[in-house]
Short mmCIF file of C-alpha atoms in Angstrom, two decimals:
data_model
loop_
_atom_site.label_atom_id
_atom_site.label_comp_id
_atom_site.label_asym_id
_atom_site.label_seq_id
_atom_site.Cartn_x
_atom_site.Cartn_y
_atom_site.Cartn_z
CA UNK T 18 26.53 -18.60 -1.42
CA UNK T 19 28.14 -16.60 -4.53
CA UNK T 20 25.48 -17.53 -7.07
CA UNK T 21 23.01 -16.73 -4.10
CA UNK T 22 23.84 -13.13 -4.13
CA UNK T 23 24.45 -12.71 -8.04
CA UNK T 24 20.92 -13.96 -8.40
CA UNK T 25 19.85 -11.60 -5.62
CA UNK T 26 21.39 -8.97 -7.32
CA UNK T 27 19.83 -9.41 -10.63
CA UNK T 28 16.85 -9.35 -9.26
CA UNK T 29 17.29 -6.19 -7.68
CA UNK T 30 18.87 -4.52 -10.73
CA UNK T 31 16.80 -5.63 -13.51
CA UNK T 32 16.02 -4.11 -16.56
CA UNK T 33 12.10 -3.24 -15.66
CA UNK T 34 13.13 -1.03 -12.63
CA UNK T 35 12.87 1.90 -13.93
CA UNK T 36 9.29 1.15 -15.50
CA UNK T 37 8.26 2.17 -11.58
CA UNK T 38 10.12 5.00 -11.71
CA UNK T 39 8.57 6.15 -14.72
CA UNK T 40 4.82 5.32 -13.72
CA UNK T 41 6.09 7.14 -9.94
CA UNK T 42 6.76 10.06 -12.47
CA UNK T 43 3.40 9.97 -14.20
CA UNK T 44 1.40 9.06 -11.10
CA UNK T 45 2.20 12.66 -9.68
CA UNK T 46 1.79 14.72 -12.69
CA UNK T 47 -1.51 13.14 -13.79
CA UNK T 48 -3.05 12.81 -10.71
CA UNK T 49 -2.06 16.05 -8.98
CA UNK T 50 -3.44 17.91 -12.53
CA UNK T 51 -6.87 15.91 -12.29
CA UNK T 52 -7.07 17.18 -8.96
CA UNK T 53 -6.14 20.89 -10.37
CA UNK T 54 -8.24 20.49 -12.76
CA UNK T 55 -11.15 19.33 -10.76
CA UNK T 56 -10.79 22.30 -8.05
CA UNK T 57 -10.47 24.94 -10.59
CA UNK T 58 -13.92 24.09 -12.61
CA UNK T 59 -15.89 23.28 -9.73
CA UNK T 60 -14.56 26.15 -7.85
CA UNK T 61 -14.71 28.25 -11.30
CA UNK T 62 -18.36 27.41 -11.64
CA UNK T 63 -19.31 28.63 -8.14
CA UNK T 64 -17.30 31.73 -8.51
CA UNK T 65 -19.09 32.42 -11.92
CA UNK T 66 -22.54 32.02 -10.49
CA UNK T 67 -21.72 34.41 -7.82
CA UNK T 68 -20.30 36.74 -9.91
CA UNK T 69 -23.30 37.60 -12.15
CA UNK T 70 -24.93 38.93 -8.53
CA UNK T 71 -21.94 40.16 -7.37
CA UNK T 72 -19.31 40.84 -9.19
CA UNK T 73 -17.53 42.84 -6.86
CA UNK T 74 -17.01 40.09 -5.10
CA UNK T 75 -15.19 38.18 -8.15
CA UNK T 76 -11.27 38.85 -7.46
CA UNK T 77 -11.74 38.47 -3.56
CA UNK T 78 -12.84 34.85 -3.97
CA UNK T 79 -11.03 33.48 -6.58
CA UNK T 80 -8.84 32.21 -4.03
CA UNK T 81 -9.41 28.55 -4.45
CA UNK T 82 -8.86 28.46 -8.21
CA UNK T 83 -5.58 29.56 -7.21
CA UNK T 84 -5.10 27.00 -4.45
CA UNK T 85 -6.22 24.54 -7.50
CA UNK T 86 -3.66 25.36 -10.03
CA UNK T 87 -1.10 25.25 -7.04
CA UNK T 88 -1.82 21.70 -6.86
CA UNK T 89 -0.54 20.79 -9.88
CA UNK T 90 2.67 22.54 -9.55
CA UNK T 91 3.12 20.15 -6.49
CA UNK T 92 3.17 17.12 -9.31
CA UNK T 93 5.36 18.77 -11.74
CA UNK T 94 7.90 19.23 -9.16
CA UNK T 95 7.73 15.81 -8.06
CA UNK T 96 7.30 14.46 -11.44
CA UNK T 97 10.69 16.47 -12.26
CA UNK T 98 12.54 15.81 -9.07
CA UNK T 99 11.96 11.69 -9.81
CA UNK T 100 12.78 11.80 -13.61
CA UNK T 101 16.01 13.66 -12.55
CA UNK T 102 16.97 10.57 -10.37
CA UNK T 103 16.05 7.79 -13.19
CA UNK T 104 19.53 7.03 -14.65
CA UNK T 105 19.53 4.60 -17.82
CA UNK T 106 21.85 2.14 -18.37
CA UNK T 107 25.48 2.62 -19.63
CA UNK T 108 26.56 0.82 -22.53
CA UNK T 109 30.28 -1.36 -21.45
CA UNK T 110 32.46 -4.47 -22.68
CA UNK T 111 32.65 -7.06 -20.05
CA UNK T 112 36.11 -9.13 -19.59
CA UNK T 113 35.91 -10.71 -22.80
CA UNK T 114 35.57 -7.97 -24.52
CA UNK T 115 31.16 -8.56 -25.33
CA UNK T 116 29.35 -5.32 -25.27
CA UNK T 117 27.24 -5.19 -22.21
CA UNK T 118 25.04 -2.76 -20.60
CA UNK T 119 25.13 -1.75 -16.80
CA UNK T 120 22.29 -1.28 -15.00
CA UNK T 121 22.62 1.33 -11.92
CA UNK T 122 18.65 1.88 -10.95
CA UNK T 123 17.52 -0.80 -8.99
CA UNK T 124 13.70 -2.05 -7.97
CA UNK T 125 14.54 -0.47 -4.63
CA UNK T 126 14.97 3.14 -6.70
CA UNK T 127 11.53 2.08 -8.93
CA UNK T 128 9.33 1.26 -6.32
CA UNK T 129 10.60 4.15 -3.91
CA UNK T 130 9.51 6.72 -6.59
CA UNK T 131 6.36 4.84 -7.43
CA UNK T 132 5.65 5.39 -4.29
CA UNK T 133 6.71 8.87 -4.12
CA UNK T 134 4.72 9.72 -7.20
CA UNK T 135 1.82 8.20 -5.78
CA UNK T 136 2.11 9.77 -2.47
CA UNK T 137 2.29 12.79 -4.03
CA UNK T 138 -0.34 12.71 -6.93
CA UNK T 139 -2.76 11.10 -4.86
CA UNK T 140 -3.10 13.56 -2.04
CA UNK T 141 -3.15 16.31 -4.64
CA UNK T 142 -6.27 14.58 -6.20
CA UNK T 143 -8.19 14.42 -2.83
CA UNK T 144 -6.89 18.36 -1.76
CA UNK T 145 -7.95 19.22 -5.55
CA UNK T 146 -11.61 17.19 -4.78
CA UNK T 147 -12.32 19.24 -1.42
CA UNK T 148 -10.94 22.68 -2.80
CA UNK T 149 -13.62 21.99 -5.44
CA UNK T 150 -16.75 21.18 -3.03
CA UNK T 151 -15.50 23.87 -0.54
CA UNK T 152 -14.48 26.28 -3.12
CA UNK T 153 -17.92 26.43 -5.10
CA UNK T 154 -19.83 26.14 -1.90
CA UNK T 155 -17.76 28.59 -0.23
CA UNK T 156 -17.64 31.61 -3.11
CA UNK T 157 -21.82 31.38 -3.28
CA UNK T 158 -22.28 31.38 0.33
CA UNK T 159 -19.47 34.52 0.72
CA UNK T 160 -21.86 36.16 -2.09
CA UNK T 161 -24.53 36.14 0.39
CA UNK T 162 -23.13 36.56 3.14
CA UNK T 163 -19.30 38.13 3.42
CA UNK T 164 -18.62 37.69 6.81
CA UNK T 165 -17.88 33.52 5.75
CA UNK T 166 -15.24 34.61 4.31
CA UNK T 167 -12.07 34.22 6.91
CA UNK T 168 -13.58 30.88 7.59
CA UNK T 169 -13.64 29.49 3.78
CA UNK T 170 -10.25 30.57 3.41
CA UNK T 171 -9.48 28.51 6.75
CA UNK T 172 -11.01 25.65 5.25
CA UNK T 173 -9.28 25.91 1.73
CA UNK T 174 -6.01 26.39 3.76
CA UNK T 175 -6.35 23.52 5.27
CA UNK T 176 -7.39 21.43 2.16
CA UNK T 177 -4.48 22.80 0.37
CA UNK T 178 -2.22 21.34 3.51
CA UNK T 179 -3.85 17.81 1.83
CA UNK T 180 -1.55 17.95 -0.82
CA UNK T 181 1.40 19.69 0.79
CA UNK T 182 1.47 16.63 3.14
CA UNK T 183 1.82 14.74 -0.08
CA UNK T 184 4.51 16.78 -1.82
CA UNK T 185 6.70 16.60 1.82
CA UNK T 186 6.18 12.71 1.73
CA UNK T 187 7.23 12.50 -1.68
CA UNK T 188 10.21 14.42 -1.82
CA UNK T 189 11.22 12.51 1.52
CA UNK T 190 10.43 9.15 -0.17
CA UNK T 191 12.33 10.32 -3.22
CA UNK T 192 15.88 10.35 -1.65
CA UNK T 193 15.56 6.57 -1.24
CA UNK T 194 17.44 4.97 -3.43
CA UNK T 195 19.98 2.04 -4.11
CA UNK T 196 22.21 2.37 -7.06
CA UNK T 197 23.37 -0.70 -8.52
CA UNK T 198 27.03 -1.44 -8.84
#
């Protein structure tokens, strides 16, 4: 029953663990930027067209840009928040007096902030996607007509709530963690 859990053990604390952390880590920050990325050109393209017809109209609607780049602060503080909890492993002698090193993240920690970075980077892609479409659509049709404006902005807002549902997730899924001892 003793070997049973030792071998359990080591194969919850093994030495590729926090590989999953890691990719959780890039997963947000890549993923929430494409997203930023995406929504600020497409909406930056839309809000140049208008602007060479109305350029008035330029500062008022460069709303979803903004909403954009907000996006991928959502990954870095995610991205952050998960490399803060990766710990490496610390260097020891075991009873014999054989250097030995201790792992403390465990699978459980990996995967639960691969997940995390997912969660997060993912829904920032699809919130950066639909600021984009909306965002270009939106800023050419206020051009012509400025009374769409209250309702584009309720639609961005609500796009943007895409990728705060992903940042609460995240930082909810990236308190889960089992330290190895």
């Amino acid at each position: 029953s003793n070997s049973n859990f030792l071998s359990t053990m080591s194969e919850i604390c093994t030495p590729s663990a926090p590989f999953f952390g890691f990719m959780g880590v890039t997963a947000s920050l890549v993923f929430a930027n494409i997203g930023a990325a995406y929504g600020t050109a497409k909406s930056g393209v839309g809000l140049a067209s208008m602007g060479v017809m109305n350029p008035h109209l330029v500062m008022k609607n460069i709303i979803p840009i903004i909403m954009a780049g907000v996006l991928g602060i959502y990954g870095l503080i995610v991205s952050v928040i998960i490399q803060g909890s990766i710990t490496k492993p610390e260097a020891g002698v075991d009873a014999n007096g054989a250097a030995i090193e201790t792992l403390k993240y465990s699978l459980f920690s990996g995967f639960a902030h691969l997940s995390a970075g997912l969660c997060c980077g993912l829904s920032c892609l699809a919130a950066g996607m639909c600021i984009g479409i909306v965002g270009d659509a939106g800023v050419r049709a206020v051009g012509q007509t400025e009374k769409l404006f209250v309702i584009v902005v309720l639609i961005l807002i609500f796009a943007e709530a895409l990728g705060l549902y992903g940042l609460i997730v995240a930082l909810i899924l990236s308190t889960n963690t089992y330290i190895c001892e």
